[in-house]
Short mmCIF file of C-alpha atoms and ligand atoms in Angstrom, two decimals:
data_model
loop_
_atom_site.label_atom_id
_atom_site.label_comp_id
_atom_site.label_asym_id
_atom_site.label_seq_id
_atom_site.Cartn_x
_atom_site.Cartn_y
_atom_site.Cartn_z
CA MET A 1 -11.72 69.73 9.03
CA ILE A 2 -15.49 69.17 9.08
CA GLU A 3 -15.83 71.60 6.21
CA ARG A 4 -13.42 69.51 4.12
CA GLU A 5 -15.23 66.27 4.89
CA ASN A 6 -18.56 67.81 4.00
CA SER A 7 -17.37 69.20 0.72
CA ASN A 8 -16.00 65.75 -0.13
CA ILE A 9 -19.42 64.24 0.45
CA ALA A 10 -20.97 66.88 -1.77
CA THR A 11 -18.34 66.42 -4.48
CA SER A 12 -18.77 62.66 -4.52
CA GLU A 13 -22.55 63.11 -4.76
CA LEU A 14 -22.08 65.27 -7.83
CA GLU A 15 -19.69 62.71 -9.36
CA LYS A 16 -22.21 59.95 -8.69
CA GLN A 17 -24.94 61.91 -10.44
CA GLN A 18 -22.60 62.65 -13.34
CA GLN A 19 -22.19 58.89 -13.76
CA TYR A 20 -25.97 58.46 -13.82
CA MET A 21 -26.24 61.26 -16.37
CA GLN A 22 -23.79 59.32 -18.54
CA LYS A 23 -25.85 56.14 -18.16
CA MET A 24 -29.00 58.03 -19.09
CA LYS A 25 -27.20 59.55 -22.07
CA ALA A 26 -26.33 56.06 -23.32
CA TYR A 27 -29.90 54.87 -22.77
CA LEU A 28 -31.40 57.87 -24.58
CA SER A 29 -29.01 57.62 -27.48
CA GLU A 30 -29.86 53.94 -27.94
CA TRP A 31 -33.54 54.91 -27.86
CA GLU A 32 -32.93 57.59 -30.49
CA GLN A 33 -31.22 55.08 -32.76
CA LYS A 34 -34.20 52.75 -32.48
CA THR A 35 -36.95 55.32 -32.94
CA GLY A 36 -35.26 58.04 -35.00
CA ARG A 37 -36.10 60.82 -32.54
CA LYS A 38 -34.85 62.27 -29.29
CA GLN A 39 -36.83 62.06 -26.05
CA SER A 40 -38.28 65.33 -24.79
CA TYR A 41 -39.03 66.81 -21.37
CA PHE A 42 -41.51 69.29 -19.93
CA VAL A 43 -41.06 71.02 -16.56
CA LEU A 44 -44.04 72.66 -14.88
CA THR A 45 -43.09 75.05 -12.10
CA THR A 46 -45.44 76.49 -9.51
CA GLY A 47 -44.48 78.89 -6.74
CA CYS A 48 -41.65 81.25 -6.03
CA GLN A 49 -38.40 82.26 -7.72
CA MET A 50 -36.56 79.65 -5.69
CA ASN A 51 -38.65 76.95 -7.36
CA ALA A 52 -38.21 78.60 -10.76
CA HIS A 53 -34.45 78.44 -10.26
CA ASP A 54 -34.63 74.81 -9.09
CA SER A 55 -36.44 74.07 -12.34
CA GLU A 56 -33.53 75.60 -14.27
CA LYS A 57 -31.36 72.98 -12.56
CA LEU A 58 -33.83 70.19 -13.41
CA ALA A 59 -33.75 71.32 -17.04
CA GLY A 60 -29.95 71.54 -16.91
CA MET A 61 -29.63 67.94 -15.72
CA LEU A 62 -32.17 66.70 -18.27
CA GLU A 63 -30.46 68.44 -21.19
CA ASN A 64 -27.14 67.09 -20.00
CA MET A 65 -28.64 63.59 -20.24
CA GLY A 66 -29.74 64.24 -23.82
CA TYR A 67 -33.40 65.22 -23.44
CA ILE A 68 -34.68 68.14 -25.52
CA ALA A 69 -37.28 70.67 -24.29
CA SER A 70 -40.88 70.02 -25.34
CA LEU A 71 -43.24 72.94 -25.85
CA THR A 72 -46.24 70.88 -24.81
CA GLU A 73 -46.84 68.62 -21.88
CA GLU A 74 -49.05 66.26 -23.86
CA ASN A 75 -46.30 65.07 -26.18
CA ALA A 76 -43.38 65.05 -23.76
CA ASP A 77 -41.62 61.78 -22.89
CA PHE A 78 -40.73 62.99 -19.42
CA VAL A 79 -42.94 65.39 -17.45
CA ILE A 80 -41.89 66.78 -14.10
CA TYR A 81 -43.93 68.99 -11.77
CA ASN A 82 -41.85 71.13 -9.44
CA THR A 83 -44.47 72.03 -6.87
CA CYS A 84 -45.31 74.70 -4.28
CA CYS A 85 -47.39 74.26 -1.13
CA ILE A 86 -47.40 77.72 0.36
CA ARG A 87 -51.15 78.04 -0.15
CA GLU A 88 -53.83 75.44 -0.63
CA ASN A 89 -54.78 76.58 -4.13
CA ALA A 90 -51.20 75.95 -5.33
CA GLU A 91 -51.65 72.30 -4.34
CA GLU A 92 -55.11 72.01 -5.86
CA LYS A 93 -53.74 73.27 -9.16
CA VAL A 94 -51.18 70.42 -9.16
CA TYR A 95 -53.75 67.72 -8.38
CA GLY A 96 -55.97 69.11 -11.15
CA ARG A 97 -53.17 69.00 -13.70
CA LEU A 98 -52.16 65.51 -12.61
CA GLY A 99 -55.64 64.30 -13.56
CA ARG A 100 -55.10 65.58 -17.09
CA LEU A 101 -51.60 64.13 -17.19
CA LYS A 102 -52.99 60.68 -16.44
CA TYR A 103 -55.11 60.99 -19.58
CA TYR A 104 -52.02 61.93 -21.64
CA LYS A 105 -50.09 59.02 -20.21
CA ASN A 106 -52.87 56.62 -21.19
CA LYS A 107 -52.39 57.76 -24.78
CA ASN A 108 -48.61 57.73 -24.53
CA LYS A 109 -47.78 54.72 -22.33
CA HIS A 110 -44.03 55.22 -22.12
CA MET A 111 -44.39 58.74 -20.67
CA LYS A 112 -42.51 59.10 -17.37
CA ILE A 113 -43.93 61.39 -14.71
CA ALA A 114 -42.15 62.88 -11.70
CA ILE A 115 -43.23 65.19 -8.90
CA CYS A 116 -40.82 67.09 -6.69
CA GLY A 117 -40.64 70.33 -4.73
CA CYS A 118 -42.30 71.58 -1.57
CA MET A 119 -45.57 69.67 -1.84
CA THR A 120 -43.93 66.27 -1.65
CA GLN A 121 -42.22 67.09 1.66
CA GLN A 122 -45.58 66.67 3.42
CA ASP A 123 -46.74 63.27 4.69
CA ILE A 124 -50.36 63.91 3.71
CA VAL A 125 -49.34 64.54 0.13
CA ILE A 126 -47.30 61.35 -0.01
CA GLU A 127 -50.24 59.35 1.34
CA LYS A 128 -52.52 60.85 -1.29
CA LEU A 129 -50.05 60.17 -4.10
CA GLN A 130 -49.58 56.57 -2.93
CA LYS A 131 -53.32 56.02 -2.83
CA SER A 132 -54.70 57.87 -5.81
CA TYR A 133 -51.88 58.75 -8.20
CA LYS A 134 -50.20 55.43 -8.88
CA PHE A 135 -49.36 56.44 -12.46
CA VAL A 136 -46.69 58.84 -11.14
CA ASP A 137 -43.24 57.23 -11.60
CA ILE A 138 -40.95 59.28 -9.35
CA VAL A 139 -41.62 61.34 -6.24
CA PHE A 140 -38.77 63.22 -4.61
CA GLY A 141 -38.41 66.29 -2.42
CA THR A 142 -36.60 69.57 -1.99
CA PHE A 143 -33.45 68.21 -0.32
CA ASN A 144 -32.41 65.76 -3.05
CA LEU A 145 -33.23 67.64 -6.23
CA TYR A 146 -29.75 66.85 -7.55
CA LYS A 147 -30.60 63.11 -7.49
CA LEU A 148 -32.86 63.35 -10.53
CA PRO A 149 -30.42 61.46 -12.83
CA GLU A 150 -30.16 58.52 -10.43
CA LEU A 151 -33.90 58.35 -9.79
CA LEU A 152 -34.75 58.60 -13.46
CA TYR A 153 -32.29 55.85 -14.35
CA HIS A 154 -33.72 53.49 -11.69
CA SER A 155 -37.27 54.31 -12.69
CA ILE A 156 -36.58 53.35 -16.30
CA LYS A 157 -35.24 50.00 -15.13
CA THR A 158 -38.05 49.21 -12.64
CA GLU A 159 -41.84 49.14 -12.37
CA GLY A 160 -43.98 51.12 -9.88
CA THR A 161 -43.55 54.46 -8.19
CA LEU A 162 -40.17 55.38 -6.75
CA PHE A 163 -40.39 57.52 -3.59
CA ASP A 164 -37.29 59.29 -2.28
CA ILE A 165 -38.17 61.88 0.33
CA TRP A 166 -35.66 63.09 2.88
CA LYS A 167 -36.73 64.58 6.19
CA ASP A 168 -33.73 66.90 6.47
CA ALA A 169 -31.25 68.67 4.30
CA GLY A 170 -27.94 67.04 3.43
CA GLU A 171 -24.91 68.94 2.19
CA ILE A 172 -25.23 71.64 -0.43
CA VAL A 173 -24.33 70.10 -3.77
CA GLU A 174 -22.63 72.65 -6.03
CA ASP A 175 -22.17 72.76 -9.80
CA ILE A 176 -25.42 71.11 -10.83
CA PRO A 177 -25.83 71.70 -14.59
CA THR A 178 -28.27 74.58 -15.09
CA VAL A 179 -30.19 75.96 -18.06
CA TYR A 180 -30.75 79.68 -17.44
CA LYS A 181 -33.92 81.17 -18.87
CA ASN A 182 -32.01 84.32 -19.84
CA ALA A 183 -28.27 84.61 -20.28
CA PHE A 184 -28.35 88.30 -19.30
CA GLN A 185 -30.35 87.91 -16.10
CA ALA A 186 -29.74 85.00 -13.76
CA SER A 187 -30.84 83.80 -10.34
CA VAL A 188 -28.20 82.59 -7.90
CA ASN A 189 -28.93 80.84 -4.59
CA ALA A 190 -27.48 82.54 -1.51
CA THR A 191 -29.29 80.61 1.23
CA TYR A 192 -31.50 77.54 1.32
CA GLY A 193 -34.22 76.84 3.88
CA CYS A 194 -35.75 78.99 6.59
CA GLU A 195 -35.93 78.76 10.36
CA ASN A 196 -38.05 81.77 11.15
CA PHE A 197 -41.23 79.77 11.68
CA CYS A 198 -43.76 82.48 10.92
CA ALA A 199 -46.94 81.03 12.38
CA TYR A 200 -48.79 80.73 9.06
CA CYS A 201 -45.94 79.41 6.93
CA ILE A 202 -45.15 75.87 5.81
CA VAL A 203 -41.75 76.72 4.28
CA PRO A 204 -39.55 75.89 7.32
CA TYR A 205 -41.12 72.40 7.41
CA VAL A 206 -40.57 71.66 3.73
CA ARG A 207 -37.31 73.50 3.01
CA GLY A 208 -35.44 72.72 6.23
CA LYS A 209 -33.07 74.70 8.37
CA GLU A 210 -31.25 77.67 6.97
CA ARG A 211 -28.00 76.93 5.10
CA SER A 212 -25.75 79.46 3.41
CA ARG A 213 -23.59 78.77 0.40
CA LYS A 214 -19.92 79.63 0.78
CA PRO A 215 -19.08 83.10 -0.56
CA ASP A 216 -16.51 81.69 -2.98
CA ASP A 217 -19.04 79.27 -4.48
CA ILE A 218 -21.46 82.14 -5.02
CA ILE A 219 -18.82 84.45 -6.46
CA ASN A 220 -17.41 81.79 -8.79
CA GLU A 221 -20.89 81.03 -10.08
CA ILE A 222 -21.59 84.72 -10.71
CA GLN A 223 -18.22 85.17 -12.42
CA LYS A 224 -19.04 82.30 -14.78
CA LEU A 225 -22.47 83.76 -15.48
CA VAL A 226 -20.94 87.17 -16.23
CA ASN A 227 -18.43 85.53 -18.56
CA ASN A 228 -21.45 84.10 -20.39
CA GLY A 229 -23.19 87.46 -20.71
CA ALA A 230 -25.05 88.01 -17.42
CA LYS A 231 -25.65 91.67 -16.63
CA GLU A 232 -27.99 91.30 -13.69
CA ILE A 233 -28.10 88.69 -10.96
CA MET A 234 -30.76 88.00 -8.37
CA LEU A 235 -29.53 86.49 -5.12
CA LEU A 236 -32.15 84.17 -3.71
CA GLY A 237 -32.99 83.09 -0.20
CA GLN A 238 -36.05 82.89 2.05
CA ASN A 239 -34.28 85.43 4.23
CA VAL A 240 -31.07 86.64 2.61
CA ASN A 241 -30.48 89.10 5.45
CA SER A 242 -29.37 86.33 7.76
CA TYR A 243 -26.92 84.98 5.17
CA GLY A 244 -23.58 83.70 6.42
CA LYS A 245 -24.30 83.44 10.15
CA ASN A 246 -23.77 79.70 10.26
CA LEU A 247 -20.79 79.44 7.96
CA GLU A 248 -17.51 78.20 9.40
CA ALA A 249 -16.08 81.61 8.54
CA PRO A 250 -19.10 83.85 9.27
CA ILE A 251 -19.76 86.77 6.95
CA THR A 252 -22.71 89.16 6.71
CA PHE A 253 -24.99 89.54 3.72
CA ALA A 254 -23.75 93.11 3.33
CA GLN A 255 -20.16 91.87 3.13
CA LEU A 256 -21.17 89.32 0.52
CA LEU A 257 -22.79 92.10 -1.54
CA GLN A 258 -19.63 94.17 -1.28
CA LYS A 259 -17.59 91.30 -2.70
CA ILE A 260 -20.08 90.69 -5.52
CA ASN A 261 -20.09 94.41 -6.29
CA GLU A 262 -16.45 94.05 -7.31
CA ILE A 263 -17.10 91.48 -10.02
CA GLU A 264 -16.05 93.11 -13.25
CA GLY A 265 -18.63 93.12 -16.02
CA LEU A 266 -21.58 92.62 -13.68
CA GLN A 267 -23.93 95.59 -13.77
CA ARG A 268 -26.84 94.97 -11.44
CA ILE A 269 -27.30 93.06 -8.20
CA ARG A 270 -30.73 92.30 -6.78
CA PHE A 271 -31.74 90.12 -3.86
CA MET A 272 -34.86 88.68 -2.28
CA THR A 273 -36.33 88.15 0.27
CA SER A 274 -35.37 90.45 3.14
CA HIS A 275 -36.92 89.77 6.53
CA PRO A 276 -37.40 93.15 8.27
CA LYS A 277 -36.17 91.75 11.59
CA ASP A 278 -32.71 91.12 10.10
CA LEU A 279 -32.31 94.20 7.91
CA SER A 280 -29.13 95.80 9.27
CA ASP A 281 -27.79 99.34 9.05
CA GLU A 282 -24.75 97.78 7.42
CA LEU A 283 -26.96 96.48 4.61
CA ILE A 284 -28.59 99.88 4.10
CA GLU A 285 -25.14 101.52 3.92
CA THR A 286 -24.00 98.86 1.46
CA MET A 287 -27.04 99.39 -0.74
CA LYS A 288 -26.27 103.10 -0.71
CA ASN A 289 -22.55 102.77 -1.43
CA CYS A 290 -22.33 99.84 -3.83
CA LYS A 291 -23.15 101.13 -7.28
CA LYS A 292 -24.28 97.79 -8.67
CA VAL A 293 -26.71 97.00 -5.85
CA CYS A 294 -30.11 98.12 -7.12
CA ASN A 295 -32.18 100.80 -5.37
CA TYR A 296 -34.97 98.40 -4.71
CA ILE A 297 -35.95 96.13 -1.84
CA HIS A 298 -38.62 93.50 -1.32
CA LEU A 299 -39.56 93.86 2.34
CA PRO A 300 -42.59 91.78 3.34
CA ILE A 301 -44.76 93.41 6.01
CA GLN A 302 -47.45 90.64 6.08
CA SER A 303 -49.69 92.73 8.35
CA GLY A 304 -49.68 96.33 9.56
CA SER A 305 -51.04 95.40 13.00
CA SER A 306 -48.43 94.92 15.72
CA GLU A 307 -50.82 92.57 17.51
CA ILE A 308 -51.22 90.34 14.43
CA LEU A 309 -47.48 90.52 13.73
CA LYS A 310 -46.90 89.18 17.24
CA HIS A 311 -49.22 86.23 16.60
CA MET A 312 -47.56 85.71 13.24
CA ASN A 313 -44.21 85.45 15.06
CA ARG A 314 -42.69 88.07 12.77
CA ARG A 315 -40.63 89.67 15.55
CA TYR A 316 -41.10 93.32 14.58
CA THR A 317 -43.85 95.87 15.21
CA LYS A 318 -45.58 98.22 12.81
CA GLN A 319 -43.52 101.06 14.26
CA GLN A 320 -40.22 99.23 13.82
CA TYR A 321 -41.11 98.41 10.22
CA LEU A 322 -41.97 102.03 9.47
CA GLU A 323 -38.71 103.14 11.11
CA LEU A 324 -36.79 100.80 8.79
CA VAL A 325 -38.57 102.20 5.76
CA LYS A 326 -37.70 105.71 6.91
CA LYS A 327 -34.03 104.76 7.26
CA LEU A 328 -34.03 103.20 3.79
CA LYS A 329 -35.68 106.22 2.19
CA THR A 330 -33.37 108.65 3.96
CA ALA A 331 -30.25 106.78 2.90
CA ILE A 332 -31.44 106.05 -0.64
CA PRO A 333 -34.01 108.70 -1.64
CA ASP A 334 -35.06 107.09 -4.94
CA ILE A 335 -35.47 103.58 -3.49
CA THR A 336 -38.61 101.62 -4.35
CA ILE A 337 -40.08 99.08 -1.97
CA SER A 338 -42.34 96.11 -2.61
CA THR A 339 -43.97 93.81 -0.09
CA ASP A 340 -46.04 90.73 0.72
CA ILE A 341 -49.33 91.09 2.56
CA ILE A 342 -51.62 88.44 4.04
CA VAL A 343 -55.28 89.24 4.64
CA GLY A 344 -57.41 87.25 7.06
CA PHE A 345 -54.79 85.81 9.43
CA PRO A 346 -56.66 84.26 12.42
CA GLY A 347 -57.92 86.92 14.81
CA GLU A 348 -57.53 89.82 12.33
CA THR A 349 -60.09 92.51 13.22
CA GLU A 350 -61.25 95.43 11.09
CA GLN A 351 -58.96 97.66 13.17
CA ASP A 352 -55.98 95.36 12.45
CA PHE A 353 -56.83 95.48 8.77
CA GLN A 354 -56.99 99.28 8.85
CA GLU A 355 -53.43 99.26 10.23
CA THR A 356 -52.34 97.32 7.13
CA LEU A 357 -54.01 99.89 4.87
CA ASP A 358 -52.28 102.61 6.85
CA VAL A 359 -48.83 101.05 6.22
CA ILE A 360 -49.58 100.80 2.50
CA ARG A 361 -50.48 104.48 2.36
CA GLN A 362 -47.41 105.50 4.35
CA VAL A 363 -44.79 103.35 2.61
CA LYS A 364 -46.12 103.80 -0.94
CA TYR A 365 -45.10 100.44 -2.34
CA CYS A 366 -44.25 100.06 -6.02
CA THR A 367 -45.81 96.57 -5.99
CA ALA A 368 -47.27 94.20 -3.43
CA PHE A 369 -47.96 90.49 -3.56
CA THR A 370 -51.25 90.07 -1.77
CA PHE A 371 -52.53 86.80 -0.36
CA ILE A 372 -55.64 85.53 1.34
CA TYR A 373 -54.54 83.60 4.41
CA SER A 374 -54.49 79.88 3.66
CA LYS A 375 -54.60 77.35 6.49
CA ARG A 376 -51.59 75.00 6.25
CA THR A 377 -51.75 71.79 8.26
CA GLY A 378 -48.81 71.51 10.63
CA THR A 379 -48.33 75.26 11.19
CA PRO A 380 -49.24 76.90 14.54
CA ALA A 381 -51.77 79.22 12.86
CA ALA A 382 -53.79 76.25 11.57
CA LYS A 383 -54.67 75.45 15.19
CA MET A 384 -55.72 78.99 16.08
CA GLU A 385 -59.41 79.14 16.84
CA ASN A 386 -60.43 82.59 15.69
CA GLN A 387 -60.25 82.00 11.92
CA VAL A 388 -61.81 84.90 9.97
CA PRO A 389 -64.98 84.07 7.95
CA ASP A 390 -64.49 83.82 4.18
CA GLU A 391 -66.85 86.63 3.24
CA VAL A 392 -65.11 89.05 5.64
CA VAL A 393 -61.72 88.14 4.18
CA LYS A 394 -62.94 88.54 0.60
CA ASP A 395 -64.35 91.97 1.36
CA ARG A 396 -61.09 93.06 3.01
CA PHE A 397 -59.05 91.66 0.15
CA GLN A 398 -60.98 93.76 -2.36
CA ARG A 399 -60.58 96.89 -0.27
CA LEU A 400 -56.87 96.13 0.09
CA LEU A 401 -56.48 95.95 -3.69
CA ASP A 402 -58.35 99.23 -4.14
CA VAL A 403 -56.04 101.09 -1.76
CA LEU A 404 -52.95 99.37 -3.09
CA ASN A 405 -53.71 100.08 -6.73
CA GLY A 406 -54.13 103.77 -5.93
CA VAL A 407 -50.72 103.85 -4.25
CA VAL A 408 -48.99 101.81 -6.96
CA GLU A 409 -50.48 104.06 -9.64
CA GLU A 410 -49.12 107.12 -7.84
CA VAL A 411 -45.60 105.62 -7.61
CA HIS A 412 -45.66 104.97 -11.36
CA LYS A 413 -46.97 108.45 -12.12
CA ASN A 414 -44.08 109.96 -10.16
CA GLN A 415 -41.65 108.39 -12.63
CA ILE A 416 -42.86 110.61 -15.50
CA GLY A 417 -40.14 112.95 -16.76
CA LYS A 418 -37.26 110.86 -15.39
CA THR A 419 -34.47 109.55 -17.59
CA VAL A 420 -33.56 106.06 -16.48
CA GLU A 421 -31.57 103.04 -17.61
CA ILE A 422 -33.50 99.86 -18.25
CA LEU A 423 -32.44 96.29 -18.80
CA VAL A 424 -34.54 95.12 -21.75
CA GLU A 425 -36.20 91.79 -20.92
CA GLU A 426 -38.72 90.68 -23.54
CA VAL A 427 -41.27 91.48 -26.21
CA SER A 428 -44.58 92.58 -24.72
CA LYS A 429 -47.22 89.86 -24.76
CA GLN A 430 -49.85 92.33 -25.98
CA ASN A 431 -47.94 94.11 -28.74
CA SER A 432 -45.01 92.74 -30.74
CA ASN A 433 -43.64 96.25 -31.47
CA VAL A 434 -43.32 96.91 -27.76
CA LEU A 435 -40.52 95.71 -25.50
CA THR A 436 -40.48 95.58 -21.73
CA GLY A 437 -37.60 96.30 -19.42
CA ARG A 438 -36.94 97.20 -15.81
CA THR A 439 -35.32 100.18 -14.21
CA GLU A 440 -32.80 99.72 -11.44
CA SER A 441 -35.67 100.40 -9.03
CA ASN A 442 -37.63 97.53 -10.61
CA ILE A 443 -40.22 99.71 -12.37
CA LEU A 444 -41.63 97.97 -15.43
CA VAL A 445 -41.17 100.04 -18.59
CA HIS A 446 -42.90 99.53 -21.96
CA PHE A 447 -41.28 101.14 -25.00
CA GLU A 448 -41.21 100.76 -28.75
CA GLY A 449 -38.25 98.80 -30.03
CA THR A 450 -37.01 95.75 -31.83
CA LYS A 451 -36.19 92.28 -30.50
CA ASP A 452 -32.44 92.67 -30.97
CA LEU A 453 -32.42 95.06 -28.00
CA ILE A 454 -33.33 92.28 -25.56
CA GLY A 455 -30.56 91.87 -23.00
CA SER A 456 -29.12 95.35 -23.42
CA ILE A 457 -29.13 98.22 -20.94
CA LEU A 458 -30.55 101.40 -22.50
CA PRO A 459 -31.43 104.92 -21.41
CA VAL A 460 -35.11 105.86 -21.80
CA LYS A 461 -37.23 108.83 -20.87
CA ILE A 462 -40.44 108.08 -18.99
CA VAL A 463 -43.27 109.88 -20.77
CA ASP A 464 -46.47 108.34 -19.39
CA SER A 465 -47.71 105.92 -16.76
CA LYS A 466 -50.35 103.24 -16.22
CA THR A 467 -51.26 101.58 -12.92
CA PHE A 468 -48.64 98.81 -13.05
CA TYR A 469 -46.08 100.10 -15.55
CA VAL A 470 -44.73 103.21 -17.24
CA ILE A 471 -44.20 104.14 -20.88
CA GLY A 472 -40.74 105.11 -22.02
CA GLU A 473 -39.12 106.53 -25.13
CA ARG A 474 -35.60 105.71 -26.26
CA ILE A 475 -33.20 108.62 -26.14
N1 LIG B 501 -51.33 81.89 3.53
C1 LIG B 501 -51.23 82.98 2.74
N2 LIG B 501 -50.07 83.51 2.35
C2 LIG B 501 -48.94 82.93 2.80
N3 LIG B 501 -47.64 83.22 2.60
C3 LIG B 501 -46.89 82.31 3.26
N4 LIG B 501 -47.68 81.43 3.88
C4 LIG B 501 -48.96 81.78 3.62
C5 LIG B 501 -50.22 81.27 4.00
N5 LIG B 501 -50.35 80.20 4.79
C6 LIG B 501 -47.19 84.38 1.82
C7 LIG B 501 -46.35 85.34 2.66
C8 LIG B 501 -44.96 85.13 2.13
C9 LIG B 501 -45.23 84.79 0.68
C10 LIG B 501 -44.12 84.13 -0.03
O1 LIG B 501 -46.36 83.94 0.76
O2 LIG B 501 -46.80 86.65 2.39
O3 LIG B 501 -44.14 86.25 2.27
FE1 LIG B 502 -42.16 81.58 5.59
FE2 LIG B 502 -41.55 83.44 7.40
FE3 LIG B 502 -39.63 81.84 6.41
FE4 LIG B 502 -40.72 83.72 4.86
S1 LIG B 502 -39.52 84.09 6.73
S2 LIG B 502 -40.34 81.56 4.29
S3 LIG B 502 -42.85 83.75 5.57
S4 LIG B 502 -41.37 81.22 7.68
#
């Protein structure tokens, strides 16, 4: 019963936004008749894949209203920043770009500017925007992304900045128009939010409690994507492993994967991120048995020291993590593993850091996203007293990269001689005769080929390797 009521709320929200999209369409078409050109939009995305996918929805709504994509920010009629706040430098980047945007807006007075995403869920950011960034027209958050049409319409009709920030998540609104970057490779939300409260992390405060989409909504979306040419899908969530626990009809992430594996025409299934504490044997078995589920997992360790992991509130030890890796490698011998690592968490000693290096050497990651700890106001770690001095952190960070690069290089070297299938993604930025693609195990492959191959799955032989990629030849 509750389920039904909720889905009605969500459906009516979508209908309401569809009406605003129609109103905006009428407004923009009138504008086009007057000026002889269409209005354009520019979306700047910072942060993770979740944000990148949210931006695909922003673009989808804007194109539905009649906006066309602008290649440059300077000449766009509507500019929106979809922001990240996971580390301080992500926020600084946004403030820096806003300064430049003000200059563009002075030249182009009718430009509309909006900011949304994780940054705007923080009170200190709102205060700063209210005080020093009055030229911004719309500020909204992570929970009401789908309201863009309504906010934009009101902003066009009124003066001053419109703030619409919710403290908590409402219902999941499905079927928001979306422009996918690639037809053959698409991201699909599995869960929203996070309630793990790792001591350093701001995400649970800005993305709210964990919510899972209903399996049928996910499957229907994937089916539509496959009908439109998708070969690979990436299921997104801050912790996909705890998918489904809070649904009215609970289901595990492994069971969801099994259902998706049956979708005809789909060839590859990826997912991220997996929290080690929730990685079940059932999931490992499913990865092993479901042909379409890729032999690759992103499994953030954060630190190799059990003591630091305890303070981070990660709820696993170094030993437990290594056990998991062993299980994965035993079940799926050619699996590749990537990770996230933070250096300089409060209280980290040289010995703790050595434990991290030890994990890297033992696991042999194919890639790692490495971060210098960034103090985030409002998180428990920000109040910890034993912060590590900057110069110590910088030195450790460099040593971390040295060890990591050695390991990553070795993983790539071990691919030489293998014949693998790759999904061709794009033309290399360095050489227009070279294409890049990824193996099932997420290894980046460069090979000679022509643009028409983009989006296809091809066999290649790996003939050489560099630190971060391998070189393949078509066979
Ligand atoms: N400082 C540095 N890195 C962080 N991450 C999350 N919060 C912080 C922080 N305060 C990293 C973690 C996480 C990744 C997405 O970002 O490694 O897995
Ligand atoms: Fe942040 Fe931890 Fe949640 Fe990941 S699991 S988003 S690191 S709180």
